[in-house]
JSON list of C-alpha atoms in Angstrom, two decimals:
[
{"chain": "A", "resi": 45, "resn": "UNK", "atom": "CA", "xyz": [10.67, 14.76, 9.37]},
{"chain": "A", "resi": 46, "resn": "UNK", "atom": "CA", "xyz": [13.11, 12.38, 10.44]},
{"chain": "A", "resi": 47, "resn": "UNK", "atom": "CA", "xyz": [16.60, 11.53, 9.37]},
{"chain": "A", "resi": 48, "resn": "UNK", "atom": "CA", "xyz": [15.82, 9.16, 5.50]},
{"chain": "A", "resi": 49, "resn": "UNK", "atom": "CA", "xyz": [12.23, 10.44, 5.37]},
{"chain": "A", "resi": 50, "resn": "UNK", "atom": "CA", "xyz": [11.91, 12.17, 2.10]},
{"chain": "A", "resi": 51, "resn": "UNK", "atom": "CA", "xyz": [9.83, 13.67, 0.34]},
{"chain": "A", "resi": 52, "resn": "UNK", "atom": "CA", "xyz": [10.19, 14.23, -3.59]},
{"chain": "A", "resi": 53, "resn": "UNK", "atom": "CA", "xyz": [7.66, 17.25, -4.51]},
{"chain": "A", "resi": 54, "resn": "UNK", "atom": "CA", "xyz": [4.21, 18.59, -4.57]},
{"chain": "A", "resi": 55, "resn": "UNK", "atom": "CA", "xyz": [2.78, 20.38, -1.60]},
{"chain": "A", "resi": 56, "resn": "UNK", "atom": "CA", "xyz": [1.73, 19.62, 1.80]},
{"chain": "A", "resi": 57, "resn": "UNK", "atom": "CA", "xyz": [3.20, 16.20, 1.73]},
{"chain": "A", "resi": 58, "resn": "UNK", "atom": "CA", "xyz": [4.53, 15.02, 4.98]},
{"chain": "A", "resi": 59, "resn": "UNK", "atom": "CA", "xyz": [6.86, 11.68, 5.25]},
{"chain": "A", "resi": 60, "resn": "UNK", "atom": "CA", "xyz": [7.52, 11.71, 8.82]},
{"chain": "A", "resi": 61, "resn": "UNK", "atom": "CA", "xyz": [9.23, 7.90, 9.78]},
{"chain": "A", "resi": 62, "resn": "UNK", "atom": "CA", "xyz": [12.18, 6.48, 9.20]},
{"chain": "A", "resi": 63, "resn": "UNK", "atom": "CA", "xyz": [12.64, 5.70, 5.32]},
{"chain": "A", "resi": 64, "resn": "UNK", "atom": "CA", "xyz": [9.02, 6.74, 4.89]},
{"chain": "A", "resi": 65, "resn": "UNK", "atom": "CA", "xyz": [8.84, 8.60, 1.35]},
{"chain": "A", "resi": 66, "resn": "UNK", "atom": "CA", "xyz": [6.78, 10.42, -0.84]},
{"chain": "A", "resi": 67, "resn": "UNK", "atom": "CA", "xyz": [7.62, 10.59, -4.61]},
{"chain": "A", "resi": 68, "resn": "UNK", "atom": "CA", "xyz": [4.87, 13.61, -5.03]},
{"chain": "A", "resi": 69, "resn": "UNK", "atom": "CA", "xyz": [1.31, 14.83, -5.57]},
{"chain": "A", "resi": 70, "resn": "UNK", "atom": "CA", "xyz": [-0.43, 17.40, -2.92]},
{"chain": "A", "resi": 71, "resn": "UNK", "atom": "CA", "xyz": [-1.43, 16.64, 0.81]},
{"chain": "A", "resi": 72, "resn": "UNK", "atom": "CA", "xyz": [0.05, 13.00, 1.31]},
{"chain": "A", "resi": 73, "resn": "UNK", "atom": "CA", "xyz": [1.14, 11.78, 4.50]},
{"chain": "A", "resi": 74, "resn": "UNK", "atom": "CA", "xyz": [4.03, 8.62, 5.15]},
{"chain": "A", "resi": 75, "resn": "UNK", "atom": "CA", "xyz": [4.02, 8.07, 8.35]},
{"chain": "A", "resi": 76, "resn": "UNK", "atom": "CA", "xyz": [5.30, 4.58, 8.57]},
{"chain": "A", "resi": 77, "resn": "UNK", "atom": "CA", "xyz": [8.60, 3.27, 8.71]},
{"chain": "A", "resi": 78, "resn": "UNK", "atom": "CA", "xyz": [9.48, 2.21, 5.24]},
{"chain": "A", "resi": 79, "resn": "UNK", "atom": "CA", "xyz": [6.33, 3.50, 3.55]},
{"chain": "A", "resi": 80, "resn": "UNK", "atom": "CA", "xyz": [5.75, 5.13, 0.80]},
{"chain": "A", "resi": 81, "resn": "UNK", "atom": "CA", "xyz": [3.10, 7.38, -1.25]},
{"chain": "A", "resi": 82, "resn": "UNK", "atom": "CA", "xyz": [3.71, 7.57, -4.95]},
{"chain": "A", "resi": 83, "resn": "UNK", "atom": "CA", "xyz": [1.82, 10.56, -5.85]},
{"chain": "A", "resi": 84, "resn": "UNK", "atom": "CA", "xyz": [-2.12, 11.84, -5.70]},
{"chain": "A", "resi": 85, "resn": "UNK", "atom": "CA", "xyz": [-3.92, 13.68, -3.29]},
{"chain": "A", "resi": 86, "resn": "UNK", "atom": "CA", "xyz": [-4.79, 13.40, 0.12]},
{"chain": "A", "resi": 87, "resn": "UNK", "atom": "CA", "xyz": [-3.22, 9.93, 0.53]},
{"chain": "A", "resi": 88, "resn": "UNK", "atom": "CA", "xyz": [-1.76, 8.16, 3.74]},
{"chain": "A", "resi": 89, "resn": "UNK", "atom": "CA", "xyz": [0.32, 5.06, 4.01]},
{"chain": "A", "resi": 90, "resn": "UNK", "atom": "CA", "xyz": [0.17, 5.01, 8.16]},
{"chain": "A", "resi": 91, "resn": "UNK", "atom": "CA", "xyz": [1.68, 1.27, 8.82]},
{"chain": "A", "resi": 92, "resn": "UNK", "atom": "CA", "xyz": [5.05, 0.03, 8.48]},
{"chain": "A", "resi": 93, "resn": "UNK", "atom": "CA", "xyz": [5.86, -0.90, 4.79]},
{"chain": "A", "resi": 94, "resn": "UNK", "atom": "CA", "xyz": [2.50, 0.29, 3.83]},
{"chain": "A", "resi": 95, "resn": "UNK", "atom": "CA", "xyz": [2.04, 1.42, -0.27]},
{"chain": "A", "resi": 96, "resn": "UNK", "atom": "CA", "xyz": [-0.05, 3.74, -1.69]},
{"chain": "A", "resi": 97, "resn": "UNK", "atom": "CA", "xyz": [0.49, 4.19, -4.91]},
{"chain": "A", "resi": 98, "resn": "UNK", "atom": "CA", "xyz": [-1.65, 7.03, -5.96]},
{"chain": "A", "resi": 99, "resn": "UNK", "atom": "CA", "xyz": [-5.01, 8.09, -6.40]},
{"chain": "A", "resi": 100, "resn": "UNK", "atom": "CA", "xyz": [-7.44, 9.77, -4.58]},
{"chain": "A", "resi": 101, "resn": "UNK", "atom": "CA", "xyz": [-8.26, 10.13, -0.93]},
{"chain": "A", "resi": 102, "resn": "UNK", "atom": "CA", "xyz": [-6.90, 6.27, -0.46]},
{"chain": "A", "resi": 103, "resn": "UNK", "atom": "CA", "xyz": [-5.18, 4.88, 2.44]},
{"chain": "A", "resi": 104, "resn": "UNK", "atom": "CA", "xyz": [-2.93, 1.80, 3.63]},
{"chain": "A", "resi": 105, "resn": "UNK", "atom": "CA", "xyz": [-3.25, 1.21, 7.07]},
{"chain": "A", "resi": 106, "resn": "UNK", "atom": "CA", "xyz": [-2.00, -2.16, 8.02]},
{"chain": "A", "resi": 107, "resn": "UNK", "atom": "CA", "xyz": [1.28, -3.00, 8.24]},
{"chain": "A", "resi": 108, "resn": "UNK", "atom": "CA", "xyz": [2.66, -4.30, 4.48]},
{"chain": "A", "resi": 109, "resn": "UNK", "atom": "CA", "xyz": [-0.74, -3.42, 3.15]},
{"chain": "A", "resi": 110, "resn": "UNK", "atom": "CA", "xyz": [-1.14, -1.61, -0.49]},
{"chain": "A", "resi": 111, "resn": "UNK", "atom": "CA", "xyz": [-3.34, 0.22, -2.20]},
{"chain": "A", "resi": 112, "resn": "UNK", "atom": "CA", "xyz": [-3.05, 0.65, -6.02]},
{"chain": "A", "resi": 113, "resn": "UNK", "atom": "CA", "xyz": [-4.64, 3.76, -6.76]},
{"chain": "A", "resi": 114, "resn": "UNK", "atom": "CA", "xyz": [-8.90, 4.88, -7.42]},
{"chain": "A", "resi": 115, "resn": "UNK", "atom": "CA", "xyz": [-11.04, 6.65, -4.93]},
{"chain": "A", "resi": 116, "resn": "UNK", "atom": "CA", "xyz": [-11.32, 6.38, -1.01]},
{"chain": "A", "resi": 117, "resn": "UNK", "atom": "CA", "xyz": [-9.93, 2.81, -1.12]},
{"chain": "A", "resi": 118, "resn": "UNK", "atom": "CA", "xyz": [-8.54, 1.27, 2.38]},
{"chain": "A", "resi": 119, "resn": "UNK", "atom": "CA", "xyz": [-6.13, -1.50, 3.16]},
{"chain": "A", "resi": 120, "resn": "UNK", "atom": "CA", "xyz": [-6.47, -1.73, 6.54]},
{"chain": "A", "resi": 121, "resn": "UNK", "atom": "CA", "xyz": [-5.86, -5.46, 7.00]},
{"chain": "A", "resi": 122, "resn": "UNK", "atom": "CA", "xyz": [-1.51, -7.29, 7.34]},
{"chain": "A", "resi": 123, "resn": "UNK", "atom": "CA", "xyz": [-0.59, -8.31, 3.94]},
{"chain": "A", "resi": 124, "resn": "UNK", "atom": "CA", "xyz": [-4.09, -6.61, 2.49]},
{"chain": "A", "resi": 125, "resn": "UNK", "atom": "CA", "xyz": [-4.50, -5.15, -0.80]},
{"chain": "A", "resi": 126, "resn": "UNK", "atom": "CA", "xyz": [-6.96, -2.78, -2.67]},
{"chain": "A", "resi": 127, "resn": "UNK", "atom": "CA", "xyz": [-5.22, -2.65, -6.05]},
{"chain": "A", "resi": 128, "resn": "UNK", "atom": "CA", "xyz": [-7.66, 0.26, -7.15]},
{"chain": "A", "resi": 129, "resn": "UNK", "atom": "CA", "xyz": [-11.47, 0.81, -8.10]},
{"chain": "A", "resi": 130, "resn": "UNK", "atom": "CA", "xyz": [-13.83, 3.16, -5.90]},
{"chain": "A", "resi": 131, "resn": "UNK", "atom": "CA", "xyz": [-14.52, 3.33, -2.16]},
{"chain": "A", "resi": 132, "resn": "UNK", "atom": "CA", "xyz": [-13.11, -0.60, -1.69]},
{"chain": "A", "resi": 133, "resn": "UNK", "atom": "CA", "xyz": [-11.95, -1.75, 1.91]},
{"chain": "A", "resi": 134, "resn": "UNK", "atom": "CA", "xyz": [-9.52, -4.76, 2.75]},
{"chain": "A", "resi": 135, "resn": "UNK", "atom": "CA", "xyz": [-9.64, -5.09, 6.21]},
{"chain": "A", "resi": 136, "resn": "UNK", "atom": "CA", "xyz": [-8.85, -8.96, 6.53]},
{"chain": "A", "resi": 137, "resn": "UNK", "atom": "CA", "xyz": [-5.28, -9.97, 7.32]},
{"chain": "A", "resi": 138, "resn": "UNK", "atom": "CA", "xyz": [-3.81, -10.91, 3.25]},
{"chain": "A", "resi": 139, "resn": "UNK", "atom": "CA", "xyz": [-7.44, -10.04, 2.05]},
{"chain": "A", "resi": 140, "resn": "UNK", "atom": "CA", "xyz": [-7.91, -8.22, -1.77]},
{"chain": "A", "resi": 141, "resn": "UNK", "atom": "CA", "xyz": [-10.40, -6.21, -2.79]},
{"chain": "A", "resi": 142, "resn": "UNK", "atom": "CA", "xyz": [-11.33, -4.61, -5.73]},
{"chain": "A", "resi": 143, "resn": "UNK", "atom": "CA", "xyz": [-14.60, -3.08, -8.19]},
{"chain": "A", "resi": 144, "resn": "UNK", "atom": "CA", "xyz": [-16.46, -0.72, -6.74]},
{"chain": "A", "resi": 145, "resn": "UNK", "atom": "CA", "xyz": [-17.60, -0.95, -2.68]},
{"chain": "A", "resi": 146, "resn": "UNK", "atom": "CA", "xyz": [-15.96, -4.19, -2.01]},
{"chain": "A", "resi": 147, "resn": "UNK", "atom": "CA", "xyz": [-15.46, -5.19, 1.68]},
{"chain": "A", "resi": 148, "resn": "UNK", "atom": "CA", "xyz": [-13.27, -8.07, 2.13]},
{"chain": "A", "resi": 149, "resn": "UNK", "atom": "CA", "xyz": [-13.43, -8.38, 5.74]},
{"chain": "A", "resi": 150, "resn": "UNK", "atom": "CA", "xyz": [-12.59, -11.88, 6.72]},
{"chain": "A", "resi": 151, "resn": "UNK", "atom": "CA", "xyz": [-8.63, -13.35, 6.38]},
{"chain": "A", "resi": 152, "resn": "UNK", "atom": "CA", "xyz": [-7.57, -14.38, 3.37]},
{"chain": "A", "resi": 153, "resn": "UNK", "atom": "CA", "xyz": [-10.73, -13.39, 1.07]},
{"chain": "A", "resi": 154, "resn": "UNK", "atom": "CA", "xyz": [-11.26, -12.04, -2.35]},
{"chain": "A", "resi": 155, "resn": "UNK", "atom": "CA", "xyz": [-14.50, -10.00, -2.84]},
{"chain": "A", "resi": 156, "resn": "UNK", "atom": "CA", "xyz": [-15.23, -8.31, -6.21]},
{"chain": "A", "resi": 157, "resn": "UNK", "atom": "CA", "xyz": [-17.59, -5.32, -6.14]},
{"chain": "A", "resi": 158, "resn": "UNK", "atom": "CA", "xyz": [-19.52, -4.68, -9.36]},
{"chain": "A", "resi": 159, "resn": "UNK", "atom": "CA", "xyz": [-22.03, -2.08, -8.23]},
{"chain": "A", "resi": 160, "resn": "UNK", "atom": "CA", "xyz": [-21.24, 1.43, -6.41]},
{"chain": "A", "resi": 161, "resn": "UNK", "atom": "CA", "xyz": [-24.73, 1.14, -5.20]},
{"chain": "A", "resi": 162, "resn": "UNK", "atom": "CA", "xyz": [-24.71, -1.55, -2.63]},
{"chain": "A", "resi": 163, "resn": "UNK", "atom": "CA", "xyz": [-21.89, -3.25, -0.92]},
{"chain": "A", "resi": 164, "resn": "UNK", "atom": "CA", "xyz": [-20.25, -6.71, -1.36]},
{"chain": "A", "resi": 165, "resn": "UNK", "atom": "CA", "xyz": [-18.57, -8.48, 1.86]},
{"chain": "A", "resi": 166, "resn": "UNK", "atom": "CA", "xyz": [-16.95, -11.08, 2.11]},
{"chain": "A", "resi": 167, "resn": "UNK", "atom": "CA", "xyz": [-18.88, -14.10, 3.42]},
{"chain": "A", "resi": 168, "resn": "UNK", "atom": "CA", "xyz": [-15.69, -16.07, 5.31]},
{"chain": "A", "resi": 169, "resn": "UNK", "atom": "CA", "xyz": [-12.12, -16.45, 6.25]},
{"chain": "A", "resi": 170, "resn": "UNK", "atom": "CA", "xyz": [-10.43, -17.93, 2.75]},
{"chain": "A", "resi": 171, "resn": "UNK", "atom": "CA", "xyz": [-13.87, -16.98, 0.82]},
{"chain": "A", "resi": 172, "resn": "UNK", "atom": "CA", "xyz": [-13.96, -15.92, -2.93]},
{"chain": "A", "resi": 173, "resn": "UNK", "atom": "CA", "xyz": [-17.03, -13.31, -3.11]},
{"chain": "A", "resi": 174, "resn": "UNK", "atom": "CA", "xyz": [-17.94, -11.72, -6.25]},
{"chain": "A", "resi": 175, "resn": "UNK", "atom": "CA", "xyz": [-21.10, -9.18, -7.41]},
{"chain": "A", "resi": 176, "resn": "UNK", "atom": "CA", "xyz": [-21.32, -9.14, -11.35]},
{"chain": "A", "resi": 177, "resn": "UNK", "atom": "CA", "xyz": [-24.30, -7.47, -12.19]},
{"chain": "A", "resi": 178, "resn": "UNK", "atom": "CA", "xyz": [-23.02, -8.39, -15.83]},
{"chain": "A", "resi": 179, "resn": "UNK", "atom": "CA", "xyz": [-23.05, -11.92, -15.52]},
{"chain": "A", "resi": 180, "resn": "UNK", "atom": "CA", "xyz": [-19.88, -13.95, -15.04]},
{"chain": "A", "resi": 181, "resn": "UNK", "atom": "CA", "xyz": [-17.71, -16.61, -17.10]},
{"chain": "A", "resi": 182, "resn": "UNK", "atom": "CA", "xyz": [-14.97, -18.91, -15.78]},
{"chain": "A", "resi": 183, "resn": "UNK", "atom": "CA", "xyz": [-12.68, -20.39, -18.76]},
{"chain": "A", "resi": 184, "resn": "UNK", "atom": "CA", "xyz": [-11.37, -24.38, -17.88]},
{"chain": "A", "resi": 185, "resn": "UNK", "atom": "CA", "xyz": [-8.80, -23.83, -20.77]},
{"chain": "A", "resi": 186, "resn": "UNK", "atom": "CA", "xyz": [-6.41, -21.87, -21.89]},
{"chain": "A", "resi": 187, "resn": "UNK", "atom": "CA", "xyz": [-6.81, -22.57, -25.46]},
{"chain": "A", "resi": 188, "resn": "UNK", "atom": "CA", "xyz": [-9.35, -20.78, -26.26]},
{"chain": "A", "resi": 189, "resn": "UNK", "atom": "CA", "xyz": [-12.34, -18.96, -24.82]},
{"chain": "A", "resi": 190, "resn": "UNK", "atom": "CA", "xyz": [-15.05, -21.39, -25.48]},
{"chain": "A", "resi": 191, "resn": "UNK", "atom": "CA", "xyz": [-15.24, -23.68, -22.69]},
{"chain": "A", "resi": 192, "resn": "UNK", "atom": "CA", "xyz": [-16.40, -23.27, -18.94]},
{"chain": "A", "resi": 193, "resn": "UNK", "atom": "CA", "xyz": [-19.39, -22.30, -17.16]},
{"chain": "A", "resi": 194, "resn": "UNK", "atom": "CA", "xyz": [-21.05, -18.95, -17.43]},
{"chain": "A", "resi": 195, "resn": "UNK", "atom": "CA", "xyz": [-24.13, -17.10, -15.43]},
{"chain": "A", "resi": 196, "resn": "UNK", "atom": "CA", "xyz": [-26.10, -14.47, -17.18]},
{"chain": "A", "resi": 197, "resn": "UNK", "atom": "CA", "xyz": [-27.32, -11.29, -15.99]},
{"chain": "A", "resi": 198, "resn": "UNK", "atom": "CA", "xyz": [-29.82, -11.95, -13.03]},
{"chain": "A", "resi": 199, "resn": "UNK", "atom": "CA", "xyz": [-29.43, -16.03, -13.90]},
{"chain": "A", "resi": 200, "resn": "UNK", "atom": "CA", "xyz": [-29.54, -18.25, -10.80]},
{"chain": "A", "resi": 201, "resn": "UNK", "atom": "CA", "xyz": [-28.59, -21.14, -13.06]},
{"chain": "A", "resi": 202, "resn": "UNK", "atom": "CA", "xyz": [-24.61, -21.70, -14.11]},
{"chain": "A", "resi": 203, "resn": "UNK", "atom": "CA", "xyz": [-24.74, -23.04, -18.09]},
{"chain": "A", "resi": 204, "resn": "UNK", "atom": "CA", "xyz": [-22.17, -24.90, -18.88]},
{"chain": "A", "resi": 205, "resn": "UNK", "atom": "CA", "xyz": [-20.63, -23.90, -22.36]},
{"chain": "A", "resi": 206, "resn": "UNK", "atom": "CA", "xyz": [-18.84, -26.25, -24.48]},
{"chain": "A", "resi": 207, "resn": "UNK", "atom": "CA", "xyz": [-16.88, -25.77, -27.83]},
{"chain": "A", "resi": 208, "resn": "UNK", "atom": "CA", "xyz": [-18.32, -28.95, -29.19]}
]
């Protein structure tokens, strides 16, 4: 380890950058300058000011990138964020991902995965992608939760809803 790497507790952690930290949990690496794992197992913040948080099996590999916590989640993208869920990759520079198997791959996209079965991408640069196998409701006030549109289960149509 280098001089301000440090490393907290648990076993087999290894913070080997300068600054790089990990708070504790079992086989993490830091190997970034200024990043930090929180706790977990078998995690790896590899950029420069890259987070994980904790979890399982999760990594942040772009520079500034984070990942929340969940299962085999991946940050991969500048400024990208996973902030938990299962097997979720952000690979787009300041792209989010979360669910379960979303791939936001493009800059600046959001992609919600609602399935672990099948995979949701993102479609382009500054996209908003989202699986709901549940259906799907957008509120237009903050009042109350009446109005906006909705799509059911398997619906193709949007209905719009109204409180009148």
């Amino acid at each position: 380890t280098l001089t301000n790497a440090f490393v907290g507790g648990g076993q087999r952690n290894q913070a080997s950058s300068l600054m790089s930290a990990i708070a504790g949990g079992s086989g993490n690496v830091a190997s970034g300058i200024f990043s930090f794992v929180g706790g977990g197992a078998s995690n790896a913040a590899t950029s420069n000011y890259s987070v994980v948080i904790g979890g399982l099996t999760n990594r942040a590999a772009g520079s500034y990138a984070m990942v929340g916590g969940g299962f085999q989640n991946l940050a991969s993208g500048t400024y990208a964020a996973v902030p938990g869920g299962v097997s979720n990759t952000a690979s787009g520079q300041a792209s989010f991902a979360a669910g379960s198997s979303a791939r936001a791959t493009n800059s600046n996209s959001f992609v919600w995965g609602g399935t672990t079965t099948t995979n949701t991408d993102s479609i382009a640069a500054g996209s908003f992608t989202v699986r709901a196998p549940g259906g799907a409701k957008f509120y237009s006030t903050d009042t109350n939760l009446v109005i906006g549109p909705s799509l059911d289960p398997g619906g193709t149509d949007w209905v719009a809803n109204s409180d009148s």
